mmCIF file of C-alpha atoms in Angstrom:
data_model
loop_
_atom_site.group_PDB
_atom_site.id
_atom_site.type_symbol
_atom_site.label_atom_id
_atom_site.label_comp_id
_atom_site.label_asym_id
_atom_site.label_seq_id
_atom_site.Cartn_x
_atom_site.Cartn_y
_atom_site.Cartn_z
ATOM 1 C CA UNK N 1292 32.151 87.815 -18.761
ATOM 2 C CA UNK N 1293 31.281 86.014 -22.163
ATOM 3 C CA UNK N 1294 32.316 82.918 -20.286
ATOM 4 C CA UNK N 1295 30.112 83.230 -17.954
ATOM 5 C CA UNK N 1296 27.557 83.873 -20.763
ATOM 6 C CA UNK N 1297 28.297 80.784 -22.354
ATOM 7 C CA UNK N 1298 28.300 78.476 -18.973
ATOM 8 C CA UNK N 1299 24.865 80.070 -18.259
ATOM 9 C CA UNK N 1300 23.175 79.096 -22.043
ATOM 10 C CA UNK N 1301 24.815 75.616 -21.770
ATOM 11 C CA UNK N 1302 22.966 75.219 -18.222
ATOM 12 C CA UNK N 1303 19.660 76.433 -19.790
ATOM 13 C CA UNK N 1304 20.047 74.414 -22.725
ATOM 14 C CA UNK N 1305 21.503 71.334 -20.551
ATOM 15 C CA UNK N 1306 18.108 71.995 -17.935
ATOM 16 C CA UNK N 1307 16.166 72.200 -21.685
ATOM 17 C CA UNK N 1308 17.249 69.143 -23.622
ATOM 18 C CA UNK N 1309 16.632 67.418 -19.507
ATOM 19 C CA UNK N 1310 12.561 68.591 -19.643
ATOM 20 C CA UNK N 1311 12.429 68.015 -23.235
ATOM 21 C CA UNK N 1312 13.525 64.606 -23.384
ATOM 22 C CA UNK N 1313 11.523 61.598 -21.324
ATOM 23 C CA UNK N 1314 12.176 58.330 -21.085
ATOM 24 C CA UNK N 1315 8.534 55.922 -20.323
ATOM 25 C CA UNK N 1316 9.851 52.274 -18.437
ATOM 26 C CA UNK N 1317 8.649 49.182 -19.680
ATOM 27 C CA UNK N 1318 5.715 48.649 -17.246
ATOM 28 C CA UNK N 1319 4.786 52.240 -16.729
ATOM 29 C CA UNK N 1320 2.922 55.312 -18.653
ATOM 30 C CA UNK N 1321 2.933 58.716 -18.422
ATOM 31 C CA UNK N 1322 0.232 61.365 -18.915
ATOM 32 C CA UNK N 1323 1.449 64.635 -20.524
ATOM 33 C CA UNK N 1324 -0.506 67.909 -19.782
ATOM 34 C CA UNK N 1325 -0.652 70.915 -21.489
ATOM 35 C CA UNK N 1326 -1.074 73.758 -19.276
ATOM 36 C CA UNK N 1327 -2.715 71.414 -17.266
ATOM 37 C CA UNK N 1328 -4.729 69.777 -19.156
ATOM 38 C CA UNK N 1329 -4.061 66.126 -19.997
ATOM 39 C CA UNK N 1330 -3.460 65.468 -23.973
ATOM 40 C CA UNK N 1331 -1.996 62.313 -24.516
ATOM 41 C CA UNK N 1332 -0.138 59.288 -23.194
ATOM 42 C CA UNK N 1333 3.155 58.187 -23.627
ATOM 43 C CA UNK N 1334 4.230 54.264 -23.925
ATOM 44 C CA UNK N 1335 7.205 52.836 -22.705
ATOM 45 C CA UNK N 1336 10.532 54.360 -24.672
ATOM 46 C CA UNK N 1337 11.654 57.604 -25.562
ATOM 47 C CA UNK N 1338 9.453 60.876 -25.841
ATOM 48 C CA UNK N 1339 10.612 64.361 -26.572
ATOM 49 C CA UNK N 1340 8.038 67.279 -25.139
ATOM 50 C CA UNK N 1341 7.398 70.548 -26.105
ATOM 51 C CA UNK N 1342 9.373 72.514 -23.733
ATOM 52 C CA UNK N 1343 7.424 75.342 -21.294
ATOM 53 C CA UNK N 1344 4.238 74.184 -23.132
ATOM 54 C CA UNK N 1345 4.187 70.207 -22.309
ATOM 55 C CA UNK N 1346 5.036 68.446 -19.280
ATOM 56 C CA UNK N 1347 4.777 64.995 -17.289
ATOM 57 C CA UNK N 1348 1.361 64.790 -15.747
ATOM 58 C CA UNK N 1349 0.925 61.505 -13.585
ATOM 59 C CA UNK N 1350 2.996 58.120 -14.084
ATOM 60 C CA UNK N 1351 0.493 55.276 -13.516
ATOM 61 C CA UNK N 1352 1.716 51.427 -13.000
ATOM 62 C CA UNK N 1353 0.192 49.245 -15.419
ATOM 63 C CA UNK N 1354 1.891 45.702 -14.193
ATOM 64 C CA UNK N 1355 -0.267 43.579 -12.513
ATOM 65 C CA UNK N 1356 -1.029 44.818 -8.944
ATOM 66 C CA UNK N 1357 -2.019 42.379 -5.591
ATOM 67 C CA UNK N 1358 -3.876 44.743 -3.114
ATOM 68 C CA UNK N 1359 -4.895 43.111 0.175
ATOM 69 C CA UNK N 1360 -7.961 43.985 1.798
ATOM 70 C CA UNK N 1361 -7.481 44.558 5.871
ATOM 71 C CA UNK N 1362 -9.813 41.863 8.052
ATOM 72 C CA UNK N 1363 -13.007 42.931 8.912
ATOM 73 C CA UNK N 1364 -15.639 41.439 11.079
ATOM 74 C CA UNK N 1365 -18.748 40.474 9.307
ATOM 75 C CA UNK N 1366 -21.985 39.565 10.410
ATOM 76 C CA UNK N 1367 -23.786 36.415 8.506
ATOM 77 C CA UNK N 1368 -27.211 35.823 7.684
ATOM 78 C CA UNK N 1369 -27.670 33.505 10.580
ATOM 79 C CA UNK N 1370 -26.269 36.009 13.073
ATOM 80 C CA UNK N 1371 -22.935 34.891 13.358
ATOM 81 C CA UNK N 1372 -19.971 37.033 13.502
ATOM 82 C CA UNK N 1373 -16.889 35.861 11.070
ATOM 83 C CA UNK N 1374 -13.350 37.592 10.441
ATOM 84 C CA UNK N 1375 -12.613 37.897 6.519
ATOM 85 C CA UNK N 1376 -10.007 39.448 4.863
ATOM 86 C CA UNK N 1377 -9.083 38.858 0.765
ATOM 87 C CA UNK N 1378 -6.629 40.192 -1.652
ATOM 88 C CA UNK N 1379 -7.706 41.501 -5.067
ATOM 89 C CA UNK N 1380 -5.405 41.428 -8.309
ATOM 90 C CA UNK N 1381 -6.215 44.219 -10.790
ATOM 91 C CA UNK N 1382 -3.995 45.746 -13.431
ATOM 92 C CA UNK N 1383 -4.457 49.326 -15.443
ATOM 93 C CA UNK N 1384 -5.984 49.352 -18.696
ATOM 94 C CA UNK N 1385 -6.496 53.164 -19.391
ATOM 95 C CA UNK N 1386 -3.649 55.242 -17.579
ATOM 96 C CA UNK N 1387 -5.968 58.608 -18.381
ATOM 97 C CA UNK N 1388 -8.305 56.919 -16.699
ATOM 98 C CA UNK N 1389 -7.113 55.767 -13.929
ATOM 99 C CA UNK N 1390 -5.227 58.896 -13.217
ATOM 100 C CA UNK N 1391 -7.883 61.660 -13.458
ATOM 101 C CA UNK N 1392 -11.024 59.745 -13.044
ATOM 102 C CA UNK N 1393 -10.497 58.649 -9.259
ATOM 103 C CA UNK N 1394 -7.960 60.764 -6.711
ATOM 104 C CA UNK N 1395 -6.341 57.416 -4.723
ATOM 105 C CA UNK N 1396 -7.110 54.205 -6.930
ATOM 106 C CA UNK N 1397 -5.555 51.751 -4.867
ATOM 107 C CA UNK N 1398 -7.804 53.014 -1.615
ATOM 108 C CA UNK N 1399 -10.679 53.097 -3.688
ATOM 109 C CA UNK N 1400 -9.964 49.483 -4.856
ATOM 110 C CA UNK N 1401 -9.819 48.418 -1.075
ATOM 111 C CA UNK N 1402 -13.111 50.100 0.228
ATOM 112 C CA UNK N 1403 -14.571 49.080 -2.731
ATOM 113 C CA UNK N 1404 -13.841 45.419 -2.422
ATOM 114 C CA UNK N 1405 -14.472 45.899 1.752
ATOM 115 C CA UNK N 1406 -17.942 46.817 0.997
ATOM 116 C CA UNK N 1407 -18.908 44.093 -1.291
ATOM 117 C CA UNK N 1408 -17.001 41.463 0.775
ATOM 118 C CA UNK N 1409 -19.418 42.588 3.738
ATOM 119 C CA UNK N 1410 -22.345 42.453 1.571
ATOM 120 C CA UNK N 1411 -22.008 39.271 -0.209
ATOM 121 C CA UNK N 1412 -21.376 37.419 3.191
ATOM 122 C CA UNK N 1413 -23.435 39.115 5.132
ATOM 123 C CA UNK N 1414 -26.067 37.774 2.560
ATOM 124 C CA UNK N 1415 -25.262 33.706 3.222
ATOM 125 C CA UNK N 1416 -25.277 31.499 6.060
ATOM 126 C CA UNK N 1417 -22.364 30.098 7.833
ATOM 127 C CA UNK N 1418 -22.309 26.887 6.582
ATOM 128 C CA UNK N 1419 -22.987 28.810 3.240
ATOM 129 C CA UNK N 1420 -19.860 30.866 3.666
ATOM 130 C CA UNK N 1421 -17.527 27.904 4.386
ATOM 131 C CA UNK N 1422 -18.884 25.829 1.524
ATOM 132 C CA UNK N 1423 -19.134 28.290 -1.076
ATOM 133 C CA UNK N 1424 -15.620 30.466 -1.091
ATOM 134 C CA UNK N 1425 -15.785 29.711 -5.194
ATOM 135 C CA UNK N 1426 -19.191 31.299 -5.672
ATOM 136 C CA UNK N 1427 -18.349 34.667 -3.204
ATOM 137 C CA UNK N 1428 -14.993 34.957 -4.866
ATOM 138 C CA UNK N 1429 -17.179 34.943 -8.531
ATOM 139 C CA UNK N 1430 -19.635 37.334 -7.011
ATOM 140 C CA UNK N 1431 -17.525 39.579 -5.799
ATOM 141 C CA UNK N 1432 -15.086 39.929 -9.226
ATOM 142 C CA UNK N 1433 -18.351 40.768 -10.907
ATOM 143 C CA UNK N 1434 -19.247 43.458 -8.629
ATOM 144 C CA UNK N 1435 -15.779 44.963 -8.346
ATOM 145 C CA UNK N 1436 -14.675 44.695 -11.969
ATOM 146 C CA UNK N 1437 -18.244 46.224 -12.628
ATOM 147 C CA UNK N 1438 -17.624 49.103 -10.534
ATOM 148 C CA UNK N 1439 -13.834 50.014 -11.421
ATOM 149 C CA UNK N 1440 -14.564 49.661 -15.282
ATOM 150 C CA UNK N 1441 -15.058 53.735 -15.036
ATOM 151 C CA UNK N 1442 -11.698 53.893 -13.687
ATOM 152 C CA UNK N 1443 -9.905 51.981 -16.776
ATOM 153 C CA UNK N 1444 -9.075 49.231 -14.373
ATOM 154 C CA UNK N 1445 -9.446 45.688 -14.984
ATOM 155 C CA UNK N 1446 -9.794 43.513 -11.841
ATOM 156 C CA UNK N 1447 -8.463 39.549 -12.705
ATOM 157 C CA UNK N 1448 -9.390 38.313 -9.327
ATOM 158 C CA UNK N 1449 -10.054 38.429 -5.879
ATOM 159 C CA UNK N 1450 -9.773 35.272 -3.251
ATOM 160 C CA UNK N 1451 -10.293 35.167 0.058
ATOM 161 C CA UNK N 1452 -7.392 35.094 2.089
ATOM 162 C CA UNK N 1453 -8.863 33.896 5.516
ATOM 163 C CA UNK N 1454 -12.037 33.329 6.711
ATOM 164 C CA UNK N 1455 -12.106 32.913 11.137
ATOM 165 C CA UNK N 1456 -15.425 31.786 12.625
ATOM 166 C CA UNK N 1457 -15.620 32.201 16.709
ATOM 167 C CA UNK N 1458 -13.807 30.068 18.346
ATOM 168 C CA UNK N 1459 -17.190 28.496 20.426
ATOM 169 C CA UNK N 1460 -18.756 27.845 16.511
ATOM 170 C CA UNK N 1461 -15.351 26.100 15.737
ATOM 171 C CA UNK N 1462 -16.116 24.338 19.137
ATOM 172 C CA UNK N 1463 -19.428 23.443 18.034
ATOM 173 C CA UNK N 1464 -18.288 22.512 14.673
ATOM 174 C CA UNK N 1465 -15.693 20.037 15.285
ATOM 175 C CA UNK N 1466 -18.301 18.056 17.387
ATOM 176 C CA UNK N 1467 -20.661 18.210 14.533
ATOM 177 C CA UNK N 1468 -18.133 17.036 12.332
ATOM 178 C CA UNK N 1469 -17.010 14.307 14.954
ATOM 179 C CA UNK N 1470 -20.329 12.853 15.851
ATOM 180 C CA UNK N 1471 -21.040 13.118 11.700
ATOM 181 C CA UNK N 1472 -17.935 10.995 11.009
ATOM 182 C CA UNK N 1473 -19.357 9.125 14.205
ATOM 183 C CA UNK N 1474 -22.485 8.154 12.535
ATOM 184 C CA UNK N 1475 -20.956 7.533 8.938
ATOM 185 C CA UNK N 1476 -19.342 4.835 10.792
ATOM 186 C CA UNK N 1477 -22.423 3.509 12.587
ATOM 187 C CA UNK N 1478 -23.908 3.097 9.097
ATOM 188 C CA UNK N 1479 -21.253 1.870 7.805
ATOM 189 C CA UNK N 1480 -21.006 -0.667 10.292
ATOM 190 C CA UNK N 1481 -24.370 -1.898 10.142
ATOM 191 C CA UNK N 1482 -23.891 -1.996 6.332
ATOM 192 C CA UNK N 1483 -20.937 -4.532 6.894
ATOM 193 C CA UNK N 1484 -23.246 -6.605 9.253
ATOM 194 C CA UNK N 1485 -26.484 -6.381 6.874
ATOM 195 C CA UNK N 1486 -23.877 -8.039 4.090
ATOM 196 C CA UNK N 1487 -22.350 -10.861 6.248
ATOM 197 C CA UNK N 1488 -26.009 -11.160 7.565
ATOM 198 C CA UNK N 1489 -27.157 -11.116 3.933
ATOM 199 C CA UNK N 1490 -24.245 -13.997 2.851
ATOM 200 C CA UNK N 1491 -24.574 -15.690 5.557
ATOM 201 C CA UNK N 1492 -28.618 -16.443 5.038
ATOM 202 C CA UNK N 1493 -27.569 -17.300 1.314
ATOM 203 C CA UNK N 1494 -24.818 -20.294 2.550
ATOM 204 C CA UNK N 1495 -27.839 -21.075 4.459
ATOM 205 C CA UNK N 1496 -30.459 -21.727 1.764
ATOM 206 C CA UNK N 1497 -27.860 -23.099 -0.243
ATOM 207 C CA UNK N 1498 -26.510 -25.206 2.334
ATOM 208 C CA UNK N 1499 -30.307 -26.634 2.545
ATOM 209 C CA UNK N 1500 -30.983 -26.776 -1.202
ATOM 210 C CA UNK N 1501 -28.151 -29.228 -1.201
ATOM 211 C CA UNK N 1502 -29.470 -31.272 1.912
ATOM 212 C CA UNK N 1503 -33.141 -31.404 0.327
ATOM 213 C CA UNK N 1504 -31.599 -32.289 -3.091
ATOM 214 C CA UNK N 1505 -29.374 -35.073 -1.243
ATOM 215 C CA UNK N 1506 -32.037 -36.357 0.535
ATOM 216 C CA UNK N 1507 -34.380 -37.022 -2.728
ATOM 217 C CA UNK N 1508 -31.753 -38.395 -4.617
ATOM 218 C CA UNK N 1509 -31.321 -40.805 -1.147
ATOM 219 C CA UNK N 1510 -34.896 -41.304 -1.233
ATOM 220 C CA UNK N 1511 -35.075 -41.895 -5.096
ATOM 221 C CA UNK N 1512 -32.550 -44.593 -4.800
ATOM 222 C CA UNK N 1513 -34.553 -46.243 -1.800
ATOM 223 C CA UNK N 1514 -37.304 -46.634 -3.292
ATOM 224 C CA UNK N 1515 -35.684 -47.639 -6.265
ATOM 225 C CA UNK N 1516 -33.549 -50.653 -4.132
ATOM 226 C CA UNK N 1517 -37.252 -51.368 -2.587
ATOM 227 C CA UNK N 1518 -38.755 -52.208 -6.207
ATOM 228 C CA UNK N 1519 -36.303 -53.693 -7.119
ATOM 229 C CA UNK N 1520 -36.526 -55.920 -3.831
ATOM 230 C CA UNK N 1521 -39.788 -56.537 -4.411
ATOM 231 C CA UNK N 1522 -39.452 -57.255 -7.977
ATOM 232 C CA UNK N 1523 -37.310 -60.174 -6.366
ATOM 233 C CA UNK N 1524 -39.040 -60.948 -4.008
ATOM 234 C CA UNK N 1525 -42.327 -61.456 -6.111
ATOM 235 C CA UNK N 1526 -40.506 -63.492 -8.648
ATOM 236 C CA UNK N 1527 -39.298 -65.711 -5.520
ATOM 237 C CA UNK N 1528 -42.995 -65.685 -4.762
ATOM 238 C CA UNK N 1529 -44.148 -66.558 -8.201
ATOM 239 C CA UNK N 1530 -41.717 -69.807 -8.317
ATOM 240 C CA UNK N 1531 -42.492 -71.166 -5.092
ATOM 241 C CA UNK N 1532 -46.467 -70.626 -5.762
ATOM 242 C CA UNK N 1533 -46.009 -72.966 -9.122
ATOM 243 C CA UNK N 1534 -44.191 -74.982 -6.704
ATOM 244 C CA UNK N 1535 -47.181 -75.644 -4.553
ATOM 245 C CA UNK N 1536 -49.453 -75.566 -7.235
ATOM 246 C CA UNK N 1537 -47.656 -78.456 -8.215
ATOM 247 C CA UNK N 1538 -47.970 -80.056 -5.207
ATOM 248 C CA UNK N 1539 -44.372 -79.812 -3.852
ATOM 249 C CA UNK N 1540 -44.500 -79.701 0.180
ATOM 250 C CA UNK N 1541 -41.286 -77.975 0.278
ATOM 251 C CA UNK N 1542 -42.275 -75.057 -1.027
ATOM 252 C CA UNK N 1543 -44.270 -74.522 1.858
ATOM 253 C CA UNK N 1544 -41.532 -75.279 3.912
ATOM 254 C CA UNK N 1545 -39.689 -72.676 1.850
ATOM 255 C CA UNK N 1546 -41.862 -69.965 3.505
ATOM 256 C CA UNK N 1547 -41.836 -71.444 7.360
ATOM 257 C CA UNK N 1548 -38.292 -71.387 7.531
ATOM 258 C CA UNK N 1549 -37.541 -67.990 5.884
ATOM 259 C CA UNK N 1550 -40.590 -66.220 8.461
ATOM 260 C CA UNK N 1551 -38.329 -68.659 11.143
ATOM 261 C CA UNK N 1552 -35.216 -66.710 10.499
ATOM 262 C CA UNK N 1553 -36.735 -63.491 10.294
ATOM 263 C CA UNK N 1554 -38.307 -63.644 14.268
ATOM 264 C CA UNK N 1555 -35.298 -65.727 15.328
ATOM 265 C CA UNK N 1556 -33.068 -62.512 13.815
ATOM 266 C CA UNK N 1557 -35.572 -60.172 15.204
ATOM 267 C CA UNK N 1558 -34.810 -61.892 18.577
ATOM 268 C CA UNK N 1559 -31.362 -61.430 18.753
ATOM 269 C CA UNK N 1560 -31.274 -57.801 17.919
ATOM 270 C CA UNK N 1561 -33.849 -56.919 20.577
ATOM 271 C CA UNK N 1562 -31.535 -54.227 22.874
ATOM 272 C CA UNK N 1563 -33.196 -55.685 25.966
ATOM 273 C CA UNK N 1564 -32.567 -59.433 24.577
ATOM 274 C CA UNK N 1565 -29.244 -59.990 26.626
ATOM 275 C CA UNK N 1566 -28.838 -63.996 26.166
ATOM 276 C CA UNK N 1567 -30.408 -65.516 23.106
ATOM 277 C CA UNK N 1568 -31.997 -69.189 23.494
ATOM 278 C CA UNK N 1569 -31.827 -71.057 20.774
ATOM 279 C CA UNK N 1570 -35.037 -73.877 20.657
ATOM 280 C CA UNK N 1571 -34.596 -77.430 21.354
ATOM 281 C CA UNK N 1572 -35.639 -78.716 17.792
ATOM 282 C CA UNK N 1573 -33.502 -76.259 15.935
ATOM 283 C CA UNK N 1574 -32.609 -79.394 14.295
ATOM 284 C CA UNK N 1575 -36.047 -79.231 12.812
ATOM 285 C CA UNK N 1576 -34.639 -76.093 11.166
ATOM 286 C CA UNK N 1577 -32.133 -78.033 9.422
ATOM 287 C CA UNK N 1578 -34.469 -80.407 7.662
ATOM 288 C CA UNK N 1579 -36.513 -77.499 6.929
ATOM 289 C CA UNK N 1580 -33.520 -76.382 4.667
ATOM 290 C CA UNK N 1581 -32.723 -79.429 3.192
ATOM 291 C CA UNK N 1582 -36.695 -79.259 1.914
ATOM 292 C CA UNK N 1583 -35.468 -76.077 0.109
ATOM 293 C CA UNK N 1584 -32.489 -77.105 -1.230
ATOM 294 C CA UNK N 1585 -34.637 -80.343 -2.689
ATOM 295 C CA UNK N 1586 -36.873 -77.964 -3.953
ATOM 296 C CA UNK N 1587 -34.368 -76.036 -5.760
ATOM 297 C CA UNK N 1588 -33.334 -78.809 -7.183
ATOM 298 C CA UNK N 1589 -37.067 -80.076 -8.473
ATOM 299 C CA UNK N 1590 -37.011 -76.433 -10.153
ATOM 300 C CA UNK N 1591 -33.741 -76.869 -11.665
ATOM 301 C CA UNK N 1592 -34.880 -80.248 -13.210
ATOM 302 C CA UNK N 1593 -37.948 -79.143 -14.705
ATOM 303 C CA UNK N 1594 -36.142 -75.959 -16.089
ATOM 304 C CA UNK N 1595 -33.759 -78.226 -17.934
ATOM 305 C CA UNK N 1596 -37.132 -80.625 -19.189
ATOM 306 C CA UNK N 1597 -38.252 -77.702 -20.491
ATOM 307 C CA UNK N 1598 -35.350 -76.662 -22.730
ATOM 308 C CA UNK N 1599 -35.237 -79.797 -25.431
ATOM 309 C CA UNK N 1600 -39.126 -79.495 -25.582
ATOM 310 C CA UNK N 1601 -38.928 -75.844 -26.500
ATOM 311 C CA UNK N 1602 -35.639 -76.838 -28.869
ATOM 312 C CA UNK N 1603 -37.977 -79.494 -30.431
ATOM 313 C CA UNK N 1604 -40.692 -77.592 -31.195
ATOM 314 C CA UNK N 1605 -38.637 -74.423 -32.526
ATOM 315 C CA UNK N 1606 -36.931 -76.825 -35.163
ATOM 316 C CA UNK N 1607 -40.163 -78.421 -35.943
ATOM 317 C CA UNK N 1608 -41.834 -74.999 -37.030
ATOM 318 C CA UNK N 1609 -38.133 -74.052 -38.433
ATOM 319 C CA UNK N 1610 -38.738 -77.568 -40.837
ATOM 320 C CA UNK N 1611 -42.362 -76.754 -42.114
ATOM 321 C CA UNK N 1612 -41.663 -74.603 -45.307
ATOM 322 C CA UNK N 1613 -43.946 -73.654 -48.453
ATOM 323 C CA UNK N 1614 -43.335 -75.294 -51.943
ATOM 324 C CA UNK N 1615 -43.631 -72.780 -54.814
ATOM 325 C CA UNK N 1616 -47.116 -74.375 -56.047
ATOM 326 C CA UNK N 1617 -48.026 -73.535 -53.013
ATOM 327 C CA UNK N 1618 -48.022 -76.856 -51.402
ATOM 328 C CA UNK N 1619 -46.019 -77.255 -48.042
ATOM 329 C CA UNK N 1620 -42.837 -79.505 -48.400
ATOM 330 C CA UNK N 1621 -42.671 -81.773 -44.659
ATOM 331 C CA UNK N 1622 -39.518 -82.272 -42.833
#
């Protein structure tokens, strides 16, 4: 009988030290209620309660949590129907809170976030909606991190998981995209051809700067060979006038037989001229010729009288000099 005794008190005080003695995991806290009524929480380790008065309320996860939020249809501003779904990342911040201030957190969490998700696309355009996943994701984590802040929960972020227009507006949309990409290249074609058309004009005008500059410099040095010509020509002029003037027939001869030549070479080129004829007294020609070689000569002659005279008189003013009384000293 006393054994029995003791077996009994070691169960109660084995079934005692058990309800006394908790043990929080890392990740996880517990409420503790007295009577019912929640008085503190306990942090990861090991807690010892007040047995019959204290016990183990609710154990709340406060890890980092990924809820997903089921698909839904939603309608857009511009009346078209999409298929969203998103998942939401929150974590626990005040276990109390969380525990006695909302019955089923997590399903709260997910209507919550299905709610908002509706409303915030509901509120754009299509085009909107596709474009701008970085500005619903912000609105929504303001919204929802708003709202569970009474809850002692802390959302970190929510994405959008998938986002499924119609399948006739993903029709419609890949032609819009094609006959965009379509027109990029259109432009981007002309482009090209507006450039070649663009380099092309500028070989051009370069190409005819370079002929215009070419052709003055041609006509510069033309006109430069025809003075010159003529520079020759009137000199030629100028020695077989003093020729005449000094009463030298051949000078004149000079001129017949050079105009001669000329029409006689005028003659032969002619493209119709087929058979040149040459005159009967082309011997005249030859005498003619001789009369300009003679006066040559006559030219020659008097060039070389002229040289001691002009020696002479040089030496002559070269011997007249100035004594210093003032007097001139003769050669």
């Amino acid at each position: 009988m006393g054994s029995v005794v003791v077996l009994i008190f070691l169960g109660f005080a084995f079934v005692l030290l058990f309800s006394a003695i908790k043990i929080v995991p890392q990740g996880r806290e517990f409420t503790v209620e007295r009577f019912g009524r929640y008085t503190r929480t306990l942090k990861p380790g090991i807690t010892v309660l007040t047995p019959f008065f204290e016990a183990i309320g609710r154990k709340v996860n406060v890890m980092e949590q990924v809820l997903e939020v089921p698909q839904q249809e939603v309608i857009t501003k511009d009346n078209v129907s999409v298929k969203v779904d998103a998942i939401v990342f929150i974590q626990v911040m005040d276990a109390a809170a969380a525990a006695y201030r909302v019955d089923n957190l997590i399903y709260a969490i997910t209507q919550l976030a299905q709610t908002n998700l509706r409303t915030v696309v509901g509120s754009l355009e299509l085009d909107e909606v596709l474009s701008q996943r970085d500005q619903i994701n912000t609105r929504l984590l303001s919204t929802i991190d708003h709202a569970t802040g009474p809850w002692g929960v802390k959302v970190a972020r929510i994405e959008i998981k998938d986002l499924t227009p119609p399948s006739d507006i993903t029709n419609a949309m890949a032609r819009q995209m094609k006959a965009e990409r379509e027109r990029r290249a259109v432009i981007t074609e002309a482009e090209g051809e507006k450039q070649s058309q663009i380099a092309r004009a500028e070989g051009q005008k370069q190409s005819a700067i370079l002929q215009a500059e070419g052709r003055r410099e041609a006509a510069f040095r033309d006109a430069e060979a025809r003075e010159r010509e003529a520079e020759a020509e009137a000199k030629a002029t100028a020695f077989v006038s003093e020729a005449i003037s000094k009463g030298d027939v051949n000078a004149i001869n000079y001129f017949i037989a050079q105009k001669y030549v000329e029409a006689f070479g005028e003659l032969a080129r002619s493209p119709q001229q087929k058979t040149v004829i040459v005159p009967a007294d082309f011997s005249g020609l030859t005498g003619t010729v001789a009369g300009v070689s003679e006066l040559i000569k006559s030219l020659g002659a008097d060039s070389q009288r002229a040289a001691p005279a002009a020696r002479s008189s040089s030496s002559a003013s070269s011997a007249s000099t100035t004594t210093p009384t003032g007097g001139k000293r003769g050669a």
